[in-house]
Amino acid sequence: MTATRRAAPLTPPGRQETDPAVVRVGHRRIAGVRTRVLEVGPPQEGPRRARPRRRGAARSERPRLVLLHGYCDSADTWRPVLEELGAAGHPAVAVDLPGFGAAEALRPGPMLPQLDMFTAALLREQAALGTVVLAGNSLGGTLGLRAAQDPRLPLAGIASIAAPGFVDSWLIRTVARYPLPLRLYSTLPLPVPRFVVRAIAEQVVPWLLYGDRTTAEPEHVRRFLELFPDYRSTTHRLHQARQLITELAAAYQLDRVRVPLLVVAGGKDRLVSAASGRQLHALVPHSRLLVRDDWGHCPQLDDPAEVAELLAYFAAGVHHSAGTRAPAGGAAVPAERDAAG
């Protein structure tokens, strides 16, 4: 749940663009939406030009990880994880979801169907290059679960990190109920000064994103603050968040999830409690659950190296069963990290 900033240079000084560890940045249309794409791994032909695999031909050596961010976030939240994955030779891609980051805006109307269409097109695009495993944080976790409910999509497994809509925190319940303080804020006759909005956000953002706010990276906090530059944008995001929470009430049909599912929850998550992850795990019997007491709402910011290793391990576990929808007791998780389930 971080915001966006202008992309860094495509090739850092001293690094070659062909280096698989370099985060390559580009723009293209997915489901008719122009968006920004961050990618690591061995450079390949673009998905549109990729040749279809011959029947019986071997799949790529490693599955492709598709990384989806959360509400009010962007693909940049995955940059540290992408760098770790690229250095290890794992192909991965992160994108700005419609309405966030550098992507084109959402159209008026329900949000989740538009995001579902975008996610489905992205999965089909990436499946032309190999087995696809999706990892989503917050709203991205919701989109991953909804994609896993559709057996037509080429999805081998999903890691859902802090997906909302199960046992929500007091803050999400507050936004959903739209209490008096929020109503007053959105109807003030005079806009709240920009410096006041920013001062409040500078205190709140690290507390919301990280397990330990003292470890917050100024770069990520600054990118998030750019999403709330003034009173008008803040009230717009507030109304949008309330609409999304309303849609979450009917977002899931979890009995249709057949692919391996890894549920990740943080003990210091102030937005989606660990109880929410445990509830999701209980509702999908073949899933595996990982609870880390020291992680917050965005584990990819708390510990990118650990998250990259976890996702790579999970993806490798489902790679060999790609193409089947029947669960095999869930994907393997290293025993020392399987804190629950």
Short mmCIF file of C-alpha atoms in Angstrom, two decimals:
data_model
loop_
_atom_site.label_atom_id
_atom_site.label_comp_id
_atom_site.label_asym_id
_atom_site.label_seq_id
_atom_site.Cartn_x
_atom_site.Cartn_y
_atom_site.Cartn_z
CA MET A 1 0.00 0.00 0.00
CA THR A 2 2.54 2.45 -1.17
CA ALA A 3 2.24 5.04 -3.88
CA THR A 4 4.14 5.74 -7.03
CA ARG A 5 6.92 7.95 -8.19
CA ARG A 6 8.71 8.36 -11.48
CA ALA A 7 10.55 5.22 -12.46
CA ALA A 8 14.27 5.03 -11.86
CA PRO A 9 16.61 4.76 -14.86
CA LEU A 10 16.15 1.47 -16.66
CA THR A 11 19.76 0.46 -16.21
CA PRO A 12 21.60 1.40 -13.00
CA PRO A 13 25.17 2.69 -13.43
CA GLY A 14 27.61 -0.13 -13.99
CA ARG A 15 24.89 -2.66 -14.82
CA GLN A 16 23.95 -3.98 -18.24
CA GLU A 17 20.31 -4.12 -19.30
CA THR A 18 20.79 -7.80 -20.12
CA ASP A 19 21.63 -8.49 -16.45
CA PRO A 20 18.65 -10.54 -15.16
CA ALA A 21 18.91 -8.76 -11.77
CA VAL A 22 18.18 -5.36 -13.31
CA VAL A 23 14.58 -4.20 -12.89
CA ARG A 24 13.50 -3.39 -16.43
CA VAL A 25 10.77 -0.76 -16.70
CA GLY A 26 8.38 -0.46 -19.62
CA HIS A 27 4.85 0.53 -20.58
CA ARG A 28 2.24 -1.44 -22.50
CA ARG A 29 -1.49 -2.04 -22.76
CA ILE A 30 -3.10 -4.87 -20.85
CA ALA A 31 -6.84 -5.40 -21.31
CA GLY A 32 -6.95 -2.00 -23.01
CA VAL A 33 -5.32 -0.24 -20.04
CA ARG A 34 -1.97 1.43 -20.53
CA THR A 35 0.20 0.65 -17.53
CA ARG A 36 3.75 0.43 -16.27
CA VAL A 37 5.52 -2.93 -16.03
CA LEU A 38 8.53 -3.82 -13.85
CA GLU A 39 10.27 -7.05 -14.78
CA VAL A 40 13.32 -9.13 -13.87
CA GLY A 41 14.83 -12.33 -15.15
CA PRO A 42 16.45 -13.33 -18.42
CA PRO A 43 15.26 -10.94 -21.16
CA GLN A 44 12.83 -12.62 -23.53
CA GLU A 45 10.73 -11.73 -26.50
CA GLY A 46 7.64 -9.82 -25.52
CA PRO A 47 4.60 -11.98 -24.70
CA ARG A 48 2.79 -10.93 -27.87
CA ARG A 49 5.66 -12.18 -30.00
CA ALA A 50 6.32 -15.31 -27.97
CA ARG A 51 5.90 -18.49 -30.02
CA PRO A 52 3.28 -20.93 -28.75
CA ARG A 53 4.79 -24.00 -27.11
CA ARG A 54 4.60 -27.20 -29.12
CA ARG A 55 2.59 -30.00 -27.56
CA GLY A 56 4.88 -32.04 -25.35
CA ALA A 57 7.59 -29.40 -25.28
CA ALA A 58 9.28 -28.79 -21.93
CA ARG A 59 8.14 -25.80 -19.94
CA SER A 60 10.54 -23.11 -18.83
CA GLU A 61 12.95 -24.08 -16.06
CA ARG A 62 11.41 -21.73 -13.52
CA PRO A 63 7.83 -20.46 -13.14
CA ARG A 64 7.03 -16.80 -13.66
CA LEU A 65 5.95 -14.85 -10.59
CA VAL A 66 3.27 -12.21 -11.17
CA LEU A 67 3.23 -9.67 -8.33
CA LEU A 68 0.17 -7.52 -7.61
CA HIS A 69 0.15 -4.58 -5.19
CA GLY A 70 -2.55 -3.33 -2.85
CA TYR A 71 -4.92 -0.39 -2.68
CA CYS A 72 -3.20 3.00 -3.03
CA ASP A 73 0.00 1.19 -3.99
CA SER A 74 2.02 0.66 -7.13
CA ALA A 75 4.42 -1.87 -8.63
CA ASP A 76 7.25 0.00 -6.89
CA THR A 77 6.34 -1.70 -3.63
CA TRP A 78 7.76 -4.90 -5.18
CA ARG A 79 11.06 -3.39 -6.36
CA PRO A 80 13.16 -4.75 -3.46
CA VAL A 81 11.67 -8.23 -3.95
CA LEU A 82 12.14 -8.02 -7.72
CA GLU A 83 15.82 -7.23 -7.22
CA GLU A 84 16.20 -10.28 -4.97
CA LEU A 85 14.36 -12.54 -7.41
CA GLY A 86 16.31 -11.24 -10.39
CA ALA A 87 19.63 -11.79 -8.64
CA ALA A 88 18.58 -15.41 -8.05
CA GLY A 89 17.52 -15.83 -11.67
CA HIS A 90 13.78 -16.06 -11.03
CA PRO A 91 11.62 -14.37 -13.71
CA ALA A 92 9.04 -12.05 -12.20
CA VAL A 93 6.83 -9.14 -13.21
CA ALA A 94 4.99 -6.46 -11.25
CA VAL A 95 2.50 -4.01 -12.75
CA ASP A 96 0.59 -0.89 -11.76
CA LEU A 97 -3.05 -1.90 -11.39
CA PRO A 98 -5.64 0.30 -13.15
CA GLY A 99 -6.32 3.42 -11.13
CA PHE A 100 -2.97 3.36 -9.33
CA GLY A 101 0.65 4.21 -10.01
CA ALA A 102 1.23 5.17 -13.63
CA ALA A 103 -1.72 3.12 -14.96
CA GLU A 104 -4.76 4.69 -16.58
CA ALA A 105 -7.70 5.45 -14.33
CA LEU A 106 -10.52 3.10 -13.52
CA ARG A 107 -13.83 3.79 -15.23
CA PRO A 108 -16.88 4.78 -13.18
CA GLY A 109 -18.73 1.85 -11.68
CA PRO A 110 -17.72 -1.30 -9.78
CA MET A 111 -13.97 -1.62 -9.34
CA LEU A 112 -13.38 -5.35 -8.86
CA PRO A 113 -14.77 -6.48 -12.26
CA GLN A 114 -12.44 -4.03 -14.01
CA LEU A 115 -9.47 -5.23 -11.98
CA ASP A 116 -10.45 -8.87 -12.63
CA MET A 117 -10.41 -8.28 -16.38
CA PHE A 118 -6.98 -6.70 -16.16
CA THR A 119 -5.62 -9.54 -13.99
CA ALA A 120 -6.97 -12.21 -16.34
CA ALA A 121 -5.34 -10.55 -19.36
CA LEU A 122 -2.03 -10.25 -17.49
CA LEU A 123 -2.08 -13.93 -16.52
CA ARG A 124 -2.81 -15.04 -20.08
CA GLU A 125 -0.03 -12.80 -21.36
CA GLN A 126 2.52 -14.22 -18.93
CA ALA A 127 1.37 -17.82 -19.45
CA ALA A 128 2.72 -17.63 -23.00
CA LEU A 129 6.19 -17.62 -21.40
CA GLY A 130 5.80 -20.38 -18.82
CA THR A 131 4.03 -21.53 -15.68
CA VAL A 132 2.45 -18.62 -13.80
CA VAL A 133 2.26 -18.24 -10.02
CA LEU A 134 0.58 -15.11 -8.65
CA ALA A 135 1.49 -13.34 -5.41
CA GLY A 136 -0.73 -10.49 -4.28
CA ASN A 137 -0.58 -8.13 -1.32
CA SER A 138 -3.79 -6.69 0.18
CA LEU A 139 -6.05 -5.80 -2.79
CA GLY A 140 -3.62 -7.80 -4.94
CA GLY A 141 -4.30 -10.79 -2.71
CA THR A 142 -8.02 -10.35 -3.30
CA LEU A 143 -7.49 -10.27 -7.07
CA GLY A 144 -5.36 -13.40 -6.86
CA LEU A 145 -8.06 -15.27 -4.94
CA ARG A 146 -10.69 -14.16 -7.44
CA ALA A 147 -8.49 -15.29 -10.34
CA ALA A 148 -8.00 -18.66 -8.63
CA GLN A 149 -11.79 -19.06 -8.59
CA ASP A 150 -11.80 -19.12 -12.40
CA PRO A 151 -10.62 -22.54 -13.71
CA ARG A 152 -10.20 -21.08 -17.20
CA LEU A 153 -7.24 -18.93 -16.19
CA PRO A 154 -3.68 -20.27 -16.57
CA LEU A 155 -2.75 -20.04 -12.91
CA ALA A 156 -0.66 -22.72 -11.20
CA GLY A 157 -0.72 -21.32 -7.66
CA ILE A 158 -1.34 -18.24 -5.55
CA ALA A 159 0.25 -16.61 -2.53
CA SER A 160 -2.28 -14.32 -0.84
CA ILE A 161 -0.67 -11.77 1.49
CA ALA A 162 -2.97 -9.83 3.83
CA ALA A 163 -6.07 -10.11 1.62
CA PRO A 164 -8.96 -8.13 3.19
CA GLY A 165 -12.60 -9.12 3.55
CA PHE A 166 -12.43 -11.83 6.24
CA VAL A 167 -11.68 -10.55 9.75
CA ASP A 168 -11.04 -6.88 9.11
CA SER A 169 -9.28 -4.44 11.40
CA TRP A 170 -10.95 -1.57 13.24
CA LEU A 171 -9.60 0.84 10.62
CA ILE A 172 -11.23 -0.94 7.69
CA ARG A 173 -14.46 -1.23 9.65
CA THR A 174 -14.24 2.50 10.37
CA VAL A 175 -13.97 3.38 6.69
CA ALA A 176 -16.79 0.97 5.82
CA ARG A 177 -19.14 2.57 8.35
CA TYR A 178 -18.12 6.08 7.26
CA PRO A 179 -18.50 7.57 10.76
CA LEU A 180 -19.05 11.19 11.66
CA PRO A 181 -15.36 12.30 11.70
CA LEU A 182 -14.85 11.08 8.13
CA ARG A 183 -18.11 12.60 6.95
CA LEU A 184 -17.10 15.92 8.44
CA TYR A 185 -13.66 15.74 6.86
CA SER A 186 -15.07 15.12 3.38
CA THR A 187 -17.64 17.92 3.64
CA LEU A 188 -15.56 20.71 5.14
CA PRO A 189 -16.33 24.01 3.33
CA LEU A 190 -12.62 24.84 3.24
CA PRO A 191 -9.99 22.30 2.18
CA VAL A 192 -7.58 21.12 4.84
CA PRO A 193 -4.21 22.77 4.09
CA ARG A 194 -1.77 20.60 2.20
CA PHE A 195 0.91 20.81 4.89
CA VAL A 196 -1.59 19.49 7.47
CA VAL A 197 -2.53 16.52 5.27
CA ARG A 198 1.15 15.75 4.67
CA ALA A 199 2.13 16.10 8.33
CA ILE A 200 -0.56 13.63 9.38
CA ALA A 201 0.31 11.21 6.58
CA GLU A 202 4.01 11.25 7.49
CA GLN A 203 3.09 9.90 10.92
CA VAL A 204 0.41 7.45 9.84
CA VAL A 205 1.93 5.87 6.71
CA PRO A 206 4.92 4.08 8.33
CA TRP A 207 2.62 2.79 11.07
CA LEU A 208 0.23 1.33 8.46
CA LEU A 209 2.82 -0.16 6.11
CA TYR A 210 5.50 -1.63 8.33
CA GLY A 211 5.65 -4.04 11.22
CA ASP A 212 8.23 -1.74 12.82
CA ARG A 213 7.70 1.88 11.81
CA THR A 214 11.27 2.79 12.81
CA THR A 215 12.57 0.70 9.88
CA ALA A 216 10.46 2.55 7.30
CA GLU A 217 12.40 3.48 4.17
CA PRO A 218 11.98 7.20 3.41
CA GLU A 219 11.71 6.37 -0.31
CA HIS A 220 8.60 4.24 0.17
CA VAL A 221 7.00 6.69 2.58
CA ARG A 222 7.66 9.57 0.17
CA ARG A 223 6.09 7.69 -2.72
CA PHE A 224 2.96 7.08 -0.69
CA LEU A 225 2.73 10.70 0.36
CA GLU A 226 2.75 11.74 -3.30
CA LEU A 227 -0.57 9.93 -3.67
CA PHE A 228 -2.17 12.33 -1.17
CA PRO A 229 -0.84 15.71 -2.22
CA ASP A 230 -3.91 17.65 -1.14
CA TYR A 231 -7.35 17.60 0.42
CA ARG A 232 -9.21 16.80 -2.80
CA SER A 233 -7.16 13.72 -3.67
CA THR A 234 -7.43 12.48 -0.09
CA THR A 235 -11.22 12.66 -0.06
CA HIS A 236 -11.35 10.95 -3.48
CA ARG A 237 -9.29 8.03 -2.19
CA LEU A 238 -11.47 7.85 0.92
CA HIS A 239 -14.66 7.52 -1.14
CA GLN A 240 -12.97 4.99 -3.42
CA ALA A 241 -11.81 2.92 -0.45
CA ARG A 242 -15.32 2.83 0.95
CA GLN A 243 -16.68 1.61 -2.39
CA LEU A 244 -14.06 -1.13 -2.54
CA ILE A 245 -14.82 -2.32 0.99
CA THR A 246 -18.49 -2.57 0.02
CA GLU A 247 -17.58 -4.72 -3.00
CA LEU A 248 -15.46 -7.01 -0.82
CA ALA A 249 -18.63 -8.23 0.92
CA ALA A 250 -19.39 -10.46 -2.10
CA ALA A 251 -15.87 -10.86 -3.48
CA TYR A 252 -15.12 -14.51 -2.76
CA GLN A 253 -16.34 -17.96 -3.76
CA LEU A 254 -13.54 -19.86 -2.07
CA ASP A 255 -14.97 -23.33 -2.67
CA ARG A 256 -13.91 -22.81 -6.31
CA VAL A 257 -10.23 -22.35 -5.43
CA ARG A 258 -8.45 -25.54 -6.53
CA VAL A 259 -4.88 -24.42 -7.10
CA PRO A 260 -2.28 -24.50 -4.30
CA LEU A 261 -2.77 -21.53 -1.97
CA LEU A 262 -0.27 -20.05 0.45
CA VAL A 263 -1.83 -17.64 2.96
CA VAL A 264 0.59 -15.13 4.50
CA ALA A 265 -0.35 -12.98 7.50
CA GLY A 266 1.53 -10.48 9.64
CA GLY A 267 1.22 -10.30 13.39
CA LYS A 268 1.76 -6.52 13.29
CA ASP A 269 -0.63 -5.84 10.41
CA ARG A 270 -2.82 -2.89 11.45
CA LEU A 271 -5.11 -3.13 8.40
CA VAL A 272 -5.78 -6.85 7.91
CA SER A 273 -5.24 -8.81 11.10
CA ALA A 274 -3.56 -12.20 11.34
CA ALA A 275 -7.00 -13.54 12.30
CA SER A 276 -8.09 -12.74 8.75
CA GLY A 277 -5.35 -14.96 7.34
CA ARG A 278 -6.33 -17.77 9.71
CA GLN A 279 -9.95 -17.44 8.60
CA LEU A 280 -8.96 -17.67 4.92
CA HIS A 281 -6.82 -20.72 5.70
CA ALA A 282 -9.79 -22.38 7.43
CA LEU A 283 -12.08 -21.67 4.48
CA VAL A 284 -9.70 -23.26 1.94
CA PRO A 285 -8.80 -26.65 3.47
CA HIS A 286 -5.91 -27.42 1.10
CA SER A 287 -4.17 -24.11 1.78
CA ARG A 288 -1.05 -23.55 3.85
CA LEU A 289 -0.71 -20.75 6.38
CA LEU A 290 2.34 -18.70 7.33
CA VAL A 291 2.04 -16.17 10.17
CA ARG A 292 5.03 -13.96 10.92
CA ASP A 293 4.66 -12.04 14.15
CA ASP A 294 7.17 -9.38 13.08
CA TRP A 295 5.60 -8.54 9.70
CA GLY A 296 3.15 -5.73 9.02
CA HIS A 297 0.71 -5.13 6.19
CA CYS A 298 3.41 -5.07 3.51
CA PRO A 299 5.93 -7.86 4.21
CA GLN A 300 7.64 -7.06 0.91
CA LEU A 301 8.81 -3.85 2.59
CA ASP A 302 9.56 -5.37 6.00
CA ASP A 303 11.81 -8.14 4.69
CA PRO A 304 12.17 -8.29 0.88
CA ALA A 305 14.88 -10.97 0.95
CA GLU A 306 12.76 -13.30 3.08
CA VAL A 307 9.63 -12.68 1.00
CA ALA A 308 11.53 -13.28 -2.25
CA GLU A 309 12.88 -16.58 -0.92
CA LEU A 310 9.45 -17.63 0.31
CA LEU A 311 7.74 -16.86 -3.01
CA ALA A 312 10.47 -18.57 -5.04
CA TYR A 313 10.19 -21.66 -2.84
CA PHE A 314 6.40 -21.71 -3.11
CA ALA A 315 6.50 -21.23 -6.89
CA ALA A 316 8.97 -24.07 -7.28
CA GLY A 317 6.68 -26.29 -5.22
CA VAL A 318 3.72 -25.81 -7.54
CA HIS A 319 5.70 -25.71 -10.80
CA HIS A 320 5.70 -29.45 -11.36
CA SER A 321 1.96 -29.73 -10.85
CA ALA A 322 1.18 -26.92 -13.32
CA GLY A 323 -1.68 -27.67 -15.63
CA THR A 324 -3.74 -29.49 -12.98
CA ARG A 325 -6.45 -27.94 -10.86
CA ALA A 326 -6.58 -30.61 -8.14
CA PRO A 327 -4.80 -29.59 -4.94
CA ALA A 328 -2.08 -31.82 -3.56
CA GLY A 329 -2.33 -30.85 0.07
CA GLY A 330 -1.07 -27.35 -0.64
CA ALA A 331 2.37 -26.26 -1.75
CA ALA A 332 5.37 -26.88 0.43
CA VAL A 333 6.59 -24.18 2.76
CA PRO A 334 9.93 -24.49 4.58
CA ALA A 335 9.18 -26.04 7.95
CA GLU A 336 10.97 -23.36 9.92
CA ARG A 337 8.73 -20.70 8.34
CA ASP A 338 5.42 -22.51 8.60
CA ALA A 339 4.36 -20.85 11.82
CA ALA A 340 0.78 -22.10 11.67
CA GLY A 341 -1.45 -24.51 9.79
#
